[in-house]
CSV table of C-alpha atoms in Angstrom, one decimal:
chain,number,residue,atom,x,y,z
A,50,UNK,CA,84.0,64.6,116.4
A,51,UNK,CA,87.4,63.8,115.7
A,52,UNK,CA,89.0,66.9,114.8
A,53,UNK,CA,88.5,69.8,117.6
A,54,UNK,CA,87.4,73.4,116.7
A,55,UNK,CA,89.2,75.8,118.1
A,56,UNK,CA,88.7,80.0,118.7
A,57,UNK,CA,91.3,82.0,119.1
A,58,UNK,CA,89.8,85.4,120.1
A,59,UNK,CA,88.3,86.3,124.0
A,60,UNK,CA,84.5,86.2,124.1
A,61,UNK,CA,84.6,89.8,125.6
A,62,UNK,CA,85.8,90.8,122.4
A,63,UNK,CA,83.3,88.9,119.8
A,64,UNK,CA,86.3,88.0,117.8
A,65,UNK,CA,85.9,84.5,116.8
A,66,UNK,CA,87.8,82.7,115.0
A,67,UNK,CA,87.9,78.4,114.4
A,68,UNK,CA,89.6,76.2,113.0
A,69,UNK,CA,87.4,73.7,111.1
A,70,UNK,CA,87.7,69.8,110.8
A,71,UNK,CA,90.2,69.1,107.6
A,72,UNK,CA,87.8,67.2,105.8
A,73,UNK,CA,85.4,69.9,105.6
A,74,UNK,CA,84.3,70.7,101.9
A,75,UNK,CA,81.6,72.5,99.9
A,76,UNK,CA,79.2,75.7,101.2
A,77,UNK,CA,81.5,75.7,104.4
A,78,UNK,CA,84.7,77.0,102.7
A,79,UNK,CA,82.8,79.8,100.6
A,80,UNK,CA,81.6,81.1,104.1
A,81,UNK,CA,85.1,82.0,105.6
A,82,UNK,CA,88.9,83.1,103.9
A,83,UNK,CA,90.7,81.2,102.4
A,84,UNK,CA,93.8,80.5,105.5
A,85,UNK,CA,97.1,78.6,104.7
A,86,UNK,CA,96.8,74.7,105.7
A,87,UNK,CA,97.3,74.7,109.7
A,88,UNK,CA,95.8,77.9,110.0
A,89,UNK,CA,92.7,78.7,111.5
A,90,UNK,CA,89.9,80.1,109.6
A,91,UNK,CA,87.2,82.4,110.9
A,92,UNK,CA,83.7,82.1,110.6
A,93,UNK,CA,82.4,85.0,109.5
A,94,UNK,CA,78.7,83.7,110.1
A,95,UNK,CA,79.4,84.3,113.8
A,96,UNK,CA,80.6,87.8,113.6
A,97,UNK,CA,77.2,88.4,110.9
A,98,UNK,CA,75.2,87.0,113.7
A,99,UNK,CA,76.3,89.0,116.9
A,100,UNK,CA,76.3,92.2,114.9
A,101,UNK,CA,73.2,92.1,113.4
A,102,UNK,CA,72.0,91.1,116.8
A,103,UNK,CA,73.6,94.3,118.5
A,104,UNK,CA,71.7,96.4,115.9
A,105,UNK,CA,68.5,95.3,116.4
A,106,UNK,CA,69.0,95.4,120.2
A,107,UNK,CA,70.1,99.1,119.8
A,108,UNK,CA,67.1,100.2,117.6
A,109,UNK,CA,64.5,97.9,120.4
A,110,UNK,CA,66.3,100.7,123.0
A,111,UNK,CA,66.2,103.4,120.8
A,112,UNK,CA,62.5,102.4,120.3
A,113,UNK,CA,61.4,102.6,123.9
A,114,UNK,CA,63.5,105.4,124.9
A,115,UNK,CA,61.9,107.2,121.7
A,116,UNK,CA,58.2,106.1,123.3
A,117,UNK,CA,59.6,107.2,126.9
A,118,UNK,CA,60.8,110.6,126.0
A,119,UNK,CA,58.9,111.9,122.7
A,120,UNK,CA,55.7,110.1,122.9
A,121,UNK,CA,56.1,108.2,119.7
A,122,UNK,CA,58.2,106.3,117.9
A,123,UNK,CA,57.4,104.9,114.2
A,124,UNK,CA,54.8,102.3,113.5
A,125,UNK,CA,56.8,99.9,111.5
A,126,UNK,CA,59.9,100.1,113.9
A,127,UNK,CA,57.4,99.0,117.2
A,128,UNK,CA,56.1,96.4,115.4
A,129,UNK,CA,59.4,94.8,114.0
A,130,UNK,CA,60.7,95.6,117.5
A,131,UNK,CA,58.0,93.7,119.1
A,132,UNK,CA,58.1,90.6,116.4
A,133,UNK,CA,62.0,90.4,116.9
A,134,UNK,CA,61.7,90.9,120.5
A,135,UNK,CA,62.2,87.0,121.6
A,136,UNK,CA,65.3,86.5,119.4
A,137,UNK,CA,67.7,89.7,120.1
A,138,UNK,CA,69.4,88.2,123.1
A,139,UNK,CA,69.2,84.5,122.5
A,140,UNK,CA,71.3,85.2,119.5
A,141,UNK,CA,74.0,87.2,121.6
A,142,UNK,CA,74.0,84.4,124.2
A,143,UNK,CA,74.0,81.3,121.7
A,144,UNK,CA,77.0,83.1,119.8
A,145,UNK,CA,78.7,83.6,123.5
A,146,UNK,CA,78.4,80.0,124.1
A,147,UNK,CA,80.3,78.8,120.9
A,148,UNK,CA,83.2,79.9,123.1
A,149,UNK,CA,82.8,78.2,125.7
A,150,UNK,CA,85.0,75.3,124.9
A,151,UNK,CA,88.2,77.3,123.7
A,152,UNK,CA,87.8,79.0,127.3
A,153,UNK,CA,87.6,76.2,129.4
A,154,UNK,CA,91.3,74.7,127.9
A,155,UNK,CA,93.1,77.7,130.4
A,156,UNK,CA,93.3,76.2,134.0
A,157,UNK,CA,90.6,77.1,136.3
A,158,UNK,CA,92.2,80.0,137.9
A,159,UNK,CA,93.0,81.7,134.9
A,160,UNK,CA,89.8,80.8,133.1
A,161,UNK,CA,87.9,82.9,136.2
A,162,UNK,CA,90.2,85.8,136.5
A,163,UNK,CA,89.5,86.5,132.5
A,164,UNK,CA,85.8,85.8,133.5
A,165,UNK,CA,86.5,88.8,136.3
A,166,UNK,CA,88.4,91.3,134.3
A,167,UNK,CA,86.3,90.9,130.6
A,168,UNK,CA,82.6,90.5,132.3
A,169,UNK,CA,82.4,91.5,135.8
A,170,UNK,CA,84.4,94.5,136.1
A,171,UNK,CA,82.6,96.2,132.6
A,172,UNK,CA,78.9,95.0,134.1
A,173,UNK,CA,79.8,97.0,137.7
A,174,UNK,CA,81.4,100.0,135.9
A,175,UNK,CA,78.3,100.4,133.3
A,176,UNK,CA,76.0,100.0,136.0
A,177,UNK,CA,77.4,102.7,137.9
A,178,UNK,CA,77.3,104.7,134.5
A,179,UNK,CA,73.3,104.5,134.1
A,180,UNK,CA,73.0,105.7,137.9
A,181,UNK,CA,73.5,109.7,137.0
A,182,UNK,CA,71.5,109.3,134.1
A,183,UNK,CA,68.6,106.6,135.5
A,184,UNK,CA,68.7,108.0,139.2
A,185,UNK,CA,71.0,107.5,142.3
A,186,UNK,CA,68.0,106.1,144.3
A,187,UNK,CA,68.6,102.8,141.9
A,188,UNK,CA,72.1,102.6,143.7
A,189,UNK,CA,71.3,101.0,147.2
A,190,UNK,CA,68.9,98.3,145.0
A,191,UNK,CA,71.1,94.8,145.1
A,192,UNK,CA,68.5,93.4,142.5
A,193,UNK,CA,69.1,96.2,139.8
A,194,UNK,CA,72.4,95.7,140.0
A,195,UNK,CA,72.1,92.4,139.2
A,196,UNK,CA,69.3,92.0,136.8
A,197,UNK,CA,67.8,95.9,136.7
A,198,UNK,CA,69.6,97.4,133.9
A,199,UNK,CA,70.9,96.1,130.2
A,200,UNK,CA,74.4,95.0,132.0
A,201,UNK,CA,72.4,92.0,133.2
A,202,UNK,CA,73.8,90.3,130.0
A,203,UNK,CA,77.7,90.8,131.4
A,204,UNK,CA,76.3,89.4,134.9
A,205,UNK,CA,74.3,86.1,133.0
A,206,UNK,CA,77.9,85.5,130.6
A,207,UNK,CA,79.6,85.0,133.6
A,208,UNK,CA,76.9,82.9,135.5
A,209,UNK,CA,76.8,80.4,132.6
A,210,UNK,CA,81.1,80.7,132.6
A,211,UNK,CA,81.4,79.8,135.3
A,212,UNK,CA,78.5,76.7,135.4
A,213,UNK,CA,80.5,75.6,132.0
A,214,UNK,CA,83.6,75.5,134.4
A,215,UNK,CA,82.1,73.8,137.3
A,216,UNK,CA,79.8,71.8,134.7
A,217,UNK,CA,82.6,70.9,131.9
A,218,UNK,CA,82.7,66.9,132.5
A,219,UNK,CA,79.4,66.8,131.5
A,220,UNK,CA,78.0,67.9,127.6
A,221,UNK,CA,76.5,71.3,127.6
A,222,UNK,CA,73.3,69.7,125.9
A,223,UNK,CA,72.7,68.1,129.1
A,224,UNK,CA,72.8,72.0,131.2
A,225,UNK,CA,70.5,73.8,128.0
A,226,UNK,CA,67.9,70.9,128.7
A,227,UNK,CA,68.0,71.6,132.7
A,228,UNK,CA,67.4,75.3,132.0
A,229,UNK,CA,64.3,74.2,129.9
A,230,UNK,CA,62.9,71.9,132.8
A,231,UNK,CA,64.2,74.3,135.9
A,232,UNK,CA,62.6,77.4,134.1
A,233,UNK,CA,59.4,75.5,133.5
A,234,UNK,CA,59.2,74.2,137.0
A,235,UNK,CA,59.4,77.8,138.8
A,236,UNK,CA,55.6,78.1,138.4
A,237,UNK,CA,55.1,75.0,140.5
A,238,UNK,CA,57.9,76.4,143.2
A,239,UNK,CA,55.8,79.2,143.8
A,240,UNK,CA,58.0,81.5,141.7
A,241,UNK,CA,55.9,83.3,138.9
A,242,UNK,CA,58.0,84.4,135.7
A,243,UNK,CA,58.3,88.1,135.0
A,244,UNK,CA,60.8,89.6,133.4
A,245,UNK,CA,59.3,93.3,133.8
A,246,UNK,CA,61.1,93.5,137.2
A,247,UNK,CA,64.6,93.4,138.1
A,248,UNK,CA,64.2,89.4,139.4
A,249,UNK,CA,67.0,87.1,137.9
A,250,UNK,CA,65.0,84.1,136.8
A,251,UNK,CA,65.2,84.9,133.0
A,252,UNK,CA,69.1,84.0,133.8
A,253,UNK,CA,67.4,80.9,133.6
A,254,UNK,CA,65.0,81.1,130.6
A,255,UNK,CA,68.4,82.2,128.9
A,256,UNK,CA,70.8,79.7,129.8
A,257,UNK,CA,69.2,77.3,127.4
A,258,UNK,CA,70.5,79.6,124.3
A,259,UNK,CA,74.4,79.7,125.5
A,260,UNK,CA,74.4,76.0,126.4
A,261,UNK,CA,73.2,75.2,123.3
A,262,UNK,CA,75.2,77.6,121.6
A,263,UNK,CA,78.2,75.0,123.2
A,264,UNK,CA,76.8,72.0,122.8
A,265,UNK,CA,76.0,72.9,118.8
A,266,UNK,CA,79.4,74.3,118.0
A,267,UNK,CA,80.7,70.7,117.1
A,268,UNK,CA,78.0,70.6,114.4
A,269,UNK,CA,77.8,74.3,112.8
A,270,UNK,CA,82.0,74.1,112.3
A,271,UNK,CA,81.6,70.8,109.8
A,272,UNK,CA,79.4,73.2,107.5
A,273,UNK,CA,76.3,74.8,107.0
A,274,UNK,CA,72.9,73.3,108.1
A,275,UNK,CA,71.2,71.4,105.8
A,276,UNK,CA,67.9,73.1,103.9
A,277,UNK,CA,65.1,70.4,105.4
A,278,UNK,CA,66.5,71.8,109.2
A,279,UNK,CA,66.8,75.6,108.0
A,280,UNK,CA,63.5,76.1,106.1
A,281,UNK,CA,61.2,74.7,109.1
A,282,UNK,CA,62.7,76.5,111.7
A,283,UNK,CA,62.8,79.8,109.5
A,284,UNK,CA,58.6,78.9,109.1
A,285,UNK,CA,58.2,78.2,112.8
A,286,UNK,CA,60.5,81.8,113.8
A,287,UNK,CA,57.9,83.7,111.1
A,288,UNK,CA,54.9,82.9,113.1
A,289,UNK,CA,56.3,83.3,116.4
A,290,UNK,CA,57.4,86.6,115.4
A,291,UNK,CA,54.0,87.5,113.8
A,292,UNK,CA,53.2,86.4,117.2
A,293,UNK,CA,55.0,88.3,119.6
A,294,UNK,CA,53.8,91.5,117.4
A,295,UNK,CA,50.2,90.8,117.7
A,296,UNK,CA,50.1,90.6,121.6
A,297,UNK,CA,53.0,93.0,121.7
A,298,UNK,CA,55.0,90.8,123.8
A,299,UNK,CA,57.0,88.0,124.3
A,300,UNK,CA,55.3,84.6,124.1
A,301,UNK,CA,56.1,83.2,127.9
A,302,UNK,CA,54.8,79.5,126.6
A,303,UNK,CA,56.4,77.2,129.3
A,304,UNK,CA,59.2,74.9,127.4
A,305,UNK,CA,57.7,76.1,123.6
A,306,UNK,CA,58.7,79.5,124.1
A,307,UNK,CA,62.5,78.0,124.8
A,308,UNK,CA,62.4,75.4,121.8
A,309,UNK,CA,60.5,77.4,119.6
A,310,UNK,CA,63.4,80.5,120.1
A,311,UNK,CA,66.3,78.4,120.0
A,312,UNK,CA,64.9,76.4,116.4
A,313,UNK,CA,64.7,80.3,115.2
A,314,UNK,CA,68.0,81.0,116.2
A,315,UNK,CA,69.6,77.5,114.3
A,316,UNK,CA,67.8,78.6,111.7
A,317,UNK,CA,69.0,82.0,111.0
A,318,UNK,CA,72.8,80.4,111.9
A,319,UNK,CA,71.9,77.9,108.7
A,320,UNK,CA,71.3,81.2,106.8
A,321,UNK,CA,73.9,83.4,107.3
A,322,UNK,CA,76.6,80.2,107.3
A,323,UNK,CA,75.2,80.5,103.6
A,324,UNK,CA,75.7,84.3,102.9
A,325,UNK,CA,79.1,85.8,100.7
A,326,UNK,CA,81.1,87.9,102.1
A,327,UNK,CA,79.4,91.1,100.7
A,328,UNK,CA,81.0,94.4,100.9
A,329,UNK,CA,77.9,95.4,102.4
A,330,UNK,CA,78.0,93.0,105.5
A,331,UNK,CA,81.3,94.0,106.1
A,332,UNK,CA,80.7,96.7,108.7
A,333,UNK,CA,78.1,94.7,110.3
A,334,UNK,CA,81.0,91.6,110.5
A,335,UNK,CA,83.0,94.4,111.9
A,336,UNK,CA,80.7,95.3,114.9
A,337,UNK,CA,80.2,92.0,115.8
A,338,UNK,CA,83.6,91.3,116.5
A,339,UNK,CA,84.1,94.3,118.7
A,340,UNK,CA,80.8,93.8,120.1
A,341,UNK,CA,81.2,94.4,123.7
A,342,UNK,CA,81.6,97.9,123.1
A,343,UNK,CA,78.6,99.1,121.1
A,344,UNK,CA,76.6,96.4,123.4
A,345,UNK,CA,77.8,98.7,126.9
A,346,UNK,CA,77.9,102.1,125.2
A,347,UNK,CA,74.7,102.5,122.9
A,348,UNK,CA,71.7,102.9,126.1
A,349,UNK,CA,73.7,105.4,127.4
A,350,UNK,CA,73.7,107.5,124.1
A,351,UNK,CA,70.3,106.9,123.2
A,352,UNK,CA,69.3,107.8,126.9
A,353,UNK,CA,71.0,111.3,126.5
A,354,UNK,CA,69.4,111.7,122.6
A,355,UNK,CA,66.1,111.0,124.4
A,356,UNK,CA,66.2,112.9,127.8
A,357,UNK,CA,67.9,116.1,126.3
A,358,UNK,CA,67.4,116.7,123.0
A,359,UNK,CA,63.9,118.2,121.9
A,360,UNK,CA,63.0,117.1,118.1
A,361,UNK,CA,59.6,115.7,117.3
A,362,UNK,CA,59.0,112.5,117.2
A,363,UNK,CA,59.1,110.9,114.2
A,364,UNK,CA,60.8,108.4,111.6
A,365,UNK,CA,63.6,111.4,110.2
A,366,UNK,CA,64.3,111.7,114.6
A,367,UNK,CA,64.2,108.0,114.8
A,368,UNK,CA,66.7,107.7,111.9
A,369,UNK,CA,68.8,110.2,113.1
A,370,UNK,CA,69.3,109.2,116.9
A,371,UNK,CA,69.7,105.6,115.2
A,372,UNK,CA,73.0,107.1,112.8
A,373,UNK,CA,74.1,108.8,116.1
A,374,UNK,CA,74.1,106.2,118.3
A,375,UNK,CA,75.8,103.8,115.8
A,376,UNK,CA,78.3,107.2,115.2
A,377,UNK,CA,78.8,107.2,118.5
A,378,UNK,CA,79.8,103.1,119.0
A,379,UNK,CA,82.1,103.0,116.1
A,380,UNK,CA,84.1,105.7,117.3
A,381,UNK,CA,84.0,104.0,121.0
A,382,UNK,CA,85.4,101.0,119.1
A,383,UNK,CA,88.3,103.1,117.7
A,384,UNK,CA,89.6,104.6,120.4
A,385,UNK,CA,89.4,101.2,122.3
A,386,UNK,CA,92.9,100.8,122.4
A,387,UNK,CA,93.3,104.4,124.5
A,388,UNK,CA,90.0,103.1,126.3
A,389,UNK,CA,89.9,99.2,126.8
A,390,UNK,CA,89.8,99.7,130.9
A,391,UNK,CA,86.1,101.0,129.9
A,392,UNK,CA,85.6,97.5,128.6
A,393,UNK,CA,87.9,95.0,130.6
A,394,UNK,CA,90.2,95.4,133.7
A,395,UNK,CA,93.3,96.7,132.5
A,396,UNK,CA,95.8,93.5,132.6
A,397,UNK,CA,98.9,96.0,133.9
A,398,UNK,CA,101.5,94.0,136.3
A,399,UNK,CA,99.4,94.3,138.9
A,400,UNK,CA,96.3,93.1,137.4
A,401,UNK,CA,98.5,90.1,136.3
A,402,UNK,CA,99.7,89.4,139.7
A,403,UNK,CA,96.3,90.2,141.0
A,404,UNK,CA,94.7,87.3,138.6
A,405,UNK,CA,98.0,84.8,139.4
A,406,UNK,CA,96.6,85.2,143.2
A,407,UNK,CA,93.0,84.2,142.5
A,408,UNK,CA,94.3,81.3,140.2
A,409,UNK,CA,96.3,79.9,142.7
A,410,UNK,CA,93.7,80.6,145.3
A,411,UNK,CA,90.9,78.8,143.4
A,412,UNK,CA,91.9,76.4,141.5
A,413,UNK,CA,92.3,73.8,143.9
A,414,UNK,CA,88.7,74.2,144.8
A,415,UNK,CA,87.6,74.5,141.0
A,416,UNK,CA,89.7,70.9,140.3
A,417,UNK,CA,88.0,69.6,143.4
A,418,UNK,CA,84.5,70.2,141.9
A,419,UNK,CA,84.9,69.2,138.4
A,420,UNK,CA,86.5,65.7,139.5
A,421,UNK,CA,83.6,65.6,141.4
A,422,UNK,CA,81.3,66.0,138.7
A,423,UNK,CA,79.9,63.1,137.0
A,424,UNK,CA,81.8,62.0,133.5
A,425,UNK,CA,79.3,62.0,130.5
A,426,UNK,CA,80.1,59.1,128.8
A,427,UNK,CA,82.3,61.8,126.1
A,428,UNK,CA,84.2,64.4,126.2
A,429,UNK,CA,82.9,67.9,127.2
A,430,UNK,CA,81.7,70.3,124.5
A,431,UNK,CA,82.3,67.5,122.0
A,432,UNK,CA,85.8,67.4,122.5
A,433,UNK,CA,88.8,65.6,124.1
A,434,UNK,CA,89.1,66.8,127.0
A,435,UNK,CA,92.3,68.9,128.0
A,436,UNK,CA,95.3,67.8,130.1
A,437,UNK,CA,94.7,70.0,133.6
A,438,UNK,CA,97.7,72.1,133.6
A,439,UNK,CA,99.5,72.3,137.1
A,440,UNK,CA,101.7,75.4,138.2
């Protein structure tokens, strides 16, 4: 690809925005504004797909909470919970990796101070939230920290950063087919999967989705997917969905339940690449761009409905902790700028010098390591690769 695709928003944010290749015509323009020549253009399928991925992953929470709490929760939301169970989080992570090539043109340092403020300082503070409500006896537990609560996402982001980083001289395809084989293999190392426990080795099953996610983004900024790609993988999401609600769990196939997800998730990208801008989607777009904060503070909000509020279970109860909860997130997002520190570390003078002192501090030992990495015969993440800027 000869003409680069660029976003210009953080990925803690879930603002996207990139800038097409010129000679991009037909479907693809109808799914973004129209944006003077020069100008980047945003892709509103992105922001469609992270926040209908954050709805569905609030109502699966509000679903087991519901179960948890009131002893029921409505028939048609468990079993549309449980068929949509395998693709809630891919999506989030295959959306997260799109970005990975606009974040890996700041120098090293920099890159992994962002990383620090946007995804490891929200992941410890959120953590720490849940421990009133969940149970200070979770707080001395090094693996629920890690992998024991819904943070785990923030924690996995800024694995995968920081592999990207380490990783960038070779193509991201290369890292999402290593997670397949890795992930498969841990059977034969004597390491069973289970993602019931806190354990971290469905950091692994998931790094296939945000390596892809990179490795794709090439290919889903020239324009939508073609039909003959879409309409299989749409088929072969339907029955593992129809699946996943029959056994009430997530297919654990070794390498088909990686591949099979991952065609789903192309799929619904071919989709909503397709979609107008409806007035309707709109406040879905919205949430999807801001979608760090409804992602850290619905659980906590549906955790308080659930524990401390004594209606019967039911679908008028589930609808109504549902309008809540999604009260509750837009209003975090609007009094973000009064509350960003909630959401990243704030980036006062101090921070600044704080993050200037890591970059200096790392970045020889980051340049070291990628040089040492083996080139891929192209650039990374389909690109040319940036000039390494020196301070």
């Amino acid at each position: 690809m000869t003409s680069s695709t660029s976003s210009t928003a953080s990925p803690a944010t879930g603002t996207r925005v990139l800038s097409s290749p010129a000679t991009a015509t037909g479907p693809a323009r109808a799914t973004s504004a129209a944006a003077p020549t020069g100008e980047p253009t945003r892709e509103h399928w992105m922001d469609l797909l992270r926040g209908t991925a954050i709805l569905l992953v609030i109502a699966h929470h509000l679903r087991l909470v519901q179960q948890i709490w009131d002893g029921g929760t409505p028939w048609a939301m468990v079993e549309l919970s449980e068929a949509l169970a395998p693709f809630r989080m891919p999506a989030l992570l295959f959306a997260s990796g799109l970005l990975l090539a606009r974040s890996l043109r700041r120098p090293p340092g920099r890159f992994l101070a962002g990383k620090l403020r946007g995804l490891l300082w929200p992941w410890l503070l959120w953590s720490a939230v849940m421990l009133p409500i969940l149970g200070w006896g979770h707080a001395d537990e090094p693996l629920w920290w890690l992998n024991g609560m819904y943070t785990w996402f923030l924690a996995a982001l800024f694995c995968y950063y920081v592999i990207g980083l380490v990783t960038r001289r070779i193509h991201p395809g290369w890292i999402a087919l290593a997670s397949v084989v890795v992930w498969t293999a841990l059977p034969l190392l004597g390491a069973a999967h289970d993602w019931l426990g806190p354990r971290p080795d469905k950091f692994i099953f998931y790094a296939v989705f945000f390596f892809a996610g990179a490795a794709l983004r090439p290919l889903l900024a020239r324009g939508p997917l073609p039909w003959p790609v879409v309409v299989p993988a749409l088929a072969v999401a339907a029955g593992w969905a129809a699946y996943a609600s029959k056994i009430d769990a997530e297919p654990r196939v070794p390498v088909l339940a990686q591949l099979v997800i991952l065609l789903a998730v192309i799929g619904a990208v071919g989709v909503l690449q397709r979609l107008p801008r409806l007035l309707a989607l709109r406040p879905v777009e919205w949430l999807g761009r801001n979608s760090v904060v409804p992602y850290l503070v619905h659980l906590p909000v549906i955790e308080l409905l659930g524990r401390h509020s004594d209606l019967p279970a039911g679908p008028g109860t589930f609808a109504l902790y549902y309008a809540v909860t999604i009260g509750v997130c837009v209003l975090a997002v609007l009094l973000r700028p009064v509350t960003g520190f909630l959401y990243a570390f704030p980036a006062r003078k101090a921070a600044a010098a704080a993050g200037e002192a890591v970059s200096q501090a790392v970045e020889p030992f980051v340049d070291r390591a990628v040089d040492a990495m083996p080139a891929a015969g192209a650039a990374p993440v389909g690109e040319a690769a940036p000039a390494r800027t020196r301070r």
